Amino acid sequence: MSDEAPKVREVQTLYVAEAEDGIRLDRWFRRRWPHLSNIQVQKMARSGQIRVDGARIKPEGRLTAGAAVRVPPIPEPIVRAAGEHMALTPADIAFAKSMVIYEDDLVIALNKPWGLAVQGGTKTTRHVDRLLSAWGEGMDRPRLVHRLDRDTSGVLLLGKGPEAAKRLAGAFARRQAKKTYWALVFGLPKPNAGQIDLHLKKSGINDYEIMRPADPKETGAEPAETAFALISHAGQRASWMALRPFTGRTHQLRAHMKAIGHPILGDPKYGDEKSAELSGPLKLQLHARRIELDHPSGGTLVVEAPISPEMRAGFQHFGFDEGEADIDPFAGVRRMR
């Protein structure tokens, strides 16, 4: 993953994403602002310009999910990628607003489409983070509090203002958010419901990074837990599953379903020859359907996202009907440990 944040002309507070738990401070900065040198990051950290939850931190210090990072003004890159720093067009703003499925004084929920990155990179200039300027800059600009893979559609929450963002990010960091994903997978899992408790480790480099099962004692192995439940199935060929991650590892659901022999359809990275043949032209069949967590102002926030056109194509191909699903297939389900 190569993430990039927008330009920073004044001091801002950004929050460490759930998938970034444990990342080094210097790498966190370099992912967002690739033009920064290690020396620049070290200087900002050692001079106290960078602070985490109000405290100084060394460049090699590790960040935790939900931590508030004080980001000082970032120097402009000398050479800019074409169009990277252009203002949003009216079409960009209209597109950003069209994704909104819920909004109040503290929270915005988007239905992120398939194929749209949440944050940018060296080759990605159109992403959700950039589109947030549709709501304004400074305090008016909403803040990302968690992530979805580029090819995963569905609910993406934003916080309005630093306090709302901090509370939402904290709920994700403490694993308090109940997330329900829908996935179409190869074959028919047996048993039809249960929990996958399998450590994962990132291997490969850059765009070739992949999460693989790992022994808990292996260096770099991270615990990962996913509950699964069958909603419907098309014979023995394909199944519509509900998935609930209790941890937030990169590609966790995709790696876990592959590990139990039922890769998600339309997945070029974690699929196999049989799932690829069954998938045909289908895109990744993974959708963040529902999120339930504490609202920053009190009470409970529940948001559901209609399925994407790509997911709908999979439903139509296998004959699934959205009405077959329970509102919460995991009601009453708790982690095994």
mmCIF file of N, CA, C and O in Angstrom, residues 25 44-59 62-63 67-71:
data_model
loop_
_atom_site.group_PDB
_atom_site.id
_atom_site.type_symbol
_atom_site.label_atom_id
_atom_site.label_comp_id
_atom_site.label_asym_id
_atom_site.label_seq_id
_atom_site.Cartn_x
_atom_site.Cartn_y
_atom_site.Cartn_z
ATOM 1 N N LEU A 25 6.558 5.817 12.337
ATOM 2 C CA LEU A 25 6.189 7.199 12.048
ATOM 3 C C LEU A 25 6.781 7.669 10.731
ATOM 4 O O LEU A 25 6.084 8.272 9.904
ATOM 5 N N MET A 44 11.614 17.149 11.531
ATOM 6 C CA MET A 44 10.323 17.567 12.067
ATOM 7 C C MET A 44 9.988 16.828 13.362
ATOM 8 O O MET A 44 9.423 17.404 14.291
ATOM 9 N N ALA A 45 10.359 15.544 13.416
ATOM 10 C CA ALA A 45 10.074 14.766 14.621
ATOM 11 C C ALA A 45 10.951 15.211 15.786
ATOM 12 O O ALA A 45 10.463 15.423 16.903
ATOM 13 N N ARG A 46 12.241 15.365 15.539
ATOM 14 C CA ARG A 46 13.179 15.685 16.619
ATOM 15 C C ARG A 46 13.058 17.110 17.111
ATOM 16 O O ARG A 46 13.452 17.408 18.242
ATOM 17 N N SER A 47 12.479 17.990 16.284
ATOM 18 C CA SER A 47 12.273 19.370 16.721
ATOM 19 C C SER A 47 10.922 19.541 17.412
ATOM 20 O O SER A 47 10.590 20.644 17.864
ATOM 21 N N GLY A 48 10.145 18.451 17.497
ATOM 22 C CA GLY A 48 8.859 18.507 18.179
ATOM 23 C C GLY A 48 7.715 19.003 17.327
ATOM 24 O O GLY A 48 6.592 19.174 17.817
ATOM 25 N N GLN A 49 7.966 19.222 16.029
ATOM 26 C CA GLN A 49 6.881 19.677 15.149
ATOM 27 C C GLN A 49 5.842 18.574 14.943
ATOM 28 O O GLN A 49 4.667 18.850 14.748
ATOM 29 N N ILE A 50 6.304 17.310 14.966
ATOM 30 C CA ILE A 50 5.403 16.172 14.873
ATOM 31 C C ILE A 50 5.146 15.659 16.284
ATOM 32 O O ILE A 50 6.091 15.422 17.043
ATOM 33 N N ARG A 51 3.877 15.492 16.619
ATOM 34 C CA ARG A 51 3.525 14.932 17.922
ATOM 35 C C ARG A 51 2.405 13.905 17.742
ATOM 36 O O ARG A 51 1.583 14.041 16.830
ATOM 37 N N VAL A 52 2.406 12.912 18.589
ATOM 38 C CA VAL A 52 1.387 11.863 18.535
ATOM 39 C C VAL A 52 0.650 11.842 19.867
ATOM 40 O O VAL A 52 1.280 11.647 20.918
ATOM 41 N N ASP A 53 -0.643 12.088 19.809
ATOM 42 C CA ASP A 53 -1.458 12.221 21.028
ATOM 43 C C ASP A 53 -0.836 13.216 21.996
ATOM 44 O O ASP A 53 -0.821 13.021 23.220
ATOM 45 N N GLY A 54 -0.265 14.270 21.408
ATOM 46 C CA GLY A 54 0.293 15.362 22.201
ATOM 47 C C GLY A 54 1.720 15.172 22.664
ATOM 48 O O GLY A 54 2.296 16.078 23.264
ATOM 49 N N ALA A 55 2.310 14.015 22.409
ATOM 50 C CA ALA A 55 3.669 13.737 22.898
ATOM 51 C C ALA A 55 4.665 13.662 21.746
ATOM 52 O O ALA A 55 4.310 13.346 20.607
ATOM 53 N N ARG A 56 5.919 13.954 22.056
ATOM 54 C CA ARG A 56 6.988 13.807 21.068
ATOM 55 C C ARG A 56 7.157 12.333 20.712
ATOM 56 O O ARG A 56 6.840 11.452 21.511
ATOM 57 N N ILE A 57 7.695 12.077 19.542
ATOM 58 C CA ILE A 57 7.921 10.702 19.090
ATOM 59 C C ILE A 57 9.149 10.674 18.196
ATOM 60 O O ILE A 57 9.424 11.631 17.460
ATOM 61 N N LYS A 58 9.906 9.601 18.283
ATOM 62 C CA LYS A 58 11.074 9.453 17.418
ATOM 63 C C LYS A 58 10.629 9.017 16.020
ATOM 64 O O LYS A 58 9.556 8.418 15.858
ATOM 65 N N PRO A 59 11.442 9.288 14.998
ATOM 66 C CA PRO A 59 11.076 8.902 13.630
ATOM 67 C C PRO A 59 10.782 7.416 13.493
ATOM 68 O O PRO A 59 9.932 7.018 12.699
ATOM 69 N N ARG A 62 6.614 3.630 16.713
ATOM 70 C CA ARG A 62 5.476 2.930 16.115
ATOM 71 C C ARG A 62 4.169 3.638 16.470
ATOM 72 O O ARG A 62 3.985 4.113 17.595
ATOM 73 N N LEU A 63 3.251 3.675 15.503
ATOM 74 C CA LEU A 63 1.956 4.312 15.683
ATOM 75 C C LEU A 63 0.880 3.262 15.953
ATOM 76 O O LEU A 63 0.988 2.133 15.488
ATOM 77 N N ALA A 67 -4.534 6.838 16.715
ATOM 78 C CA ALA A 67 -3.689 7.880 17.306
ATOM 79 C C ALA A 67 -3.806 9.177 16.500
ATOM 80 O O ALA A 67 -3.918 9.165 15.270
ATOM 81 N N ALA A 68 -3.770 10.299 17.211
ATOM 82 C CA ALA A 68 -3.847 11.610 16.566
ATOM 83 C C ALA A 68 -2.423 12.115 16.279
ATOM 84 O O ALA A 68 -1.623 12.270 17.197
ATOM 85 N N VAL A 69 -2.130 12.358 15.020
ATOM 86 C CA VAL A 69 -0.795 12.804 14.620
ATOM 87 C C VAL A 69 -0.842 14.286 14.249
ATOM 88 O O VAL A 69 -1.591 14.695 13.352
ATOM 89 N N ARG A 70 -0.067 15.098 14.966
ATOM 90 C CA ARG A 70 0.058 16.516 14.619
ATOM 91 C C ARG A 70 0.987 16.622 13.418
ATOM 92 O O ARG A 70 2.156 16.233 13.483
ATOM 93 N N VAL A 71 0.461 17.139 12.319
ATOM 94 C CA VAL A 71 1.229 17.255 11.082
ATOM 95 C C VAL A 71 1.535 18.729 10.830
ATOM 96 O O VAL A 71 0.625 19.541 10.635
#
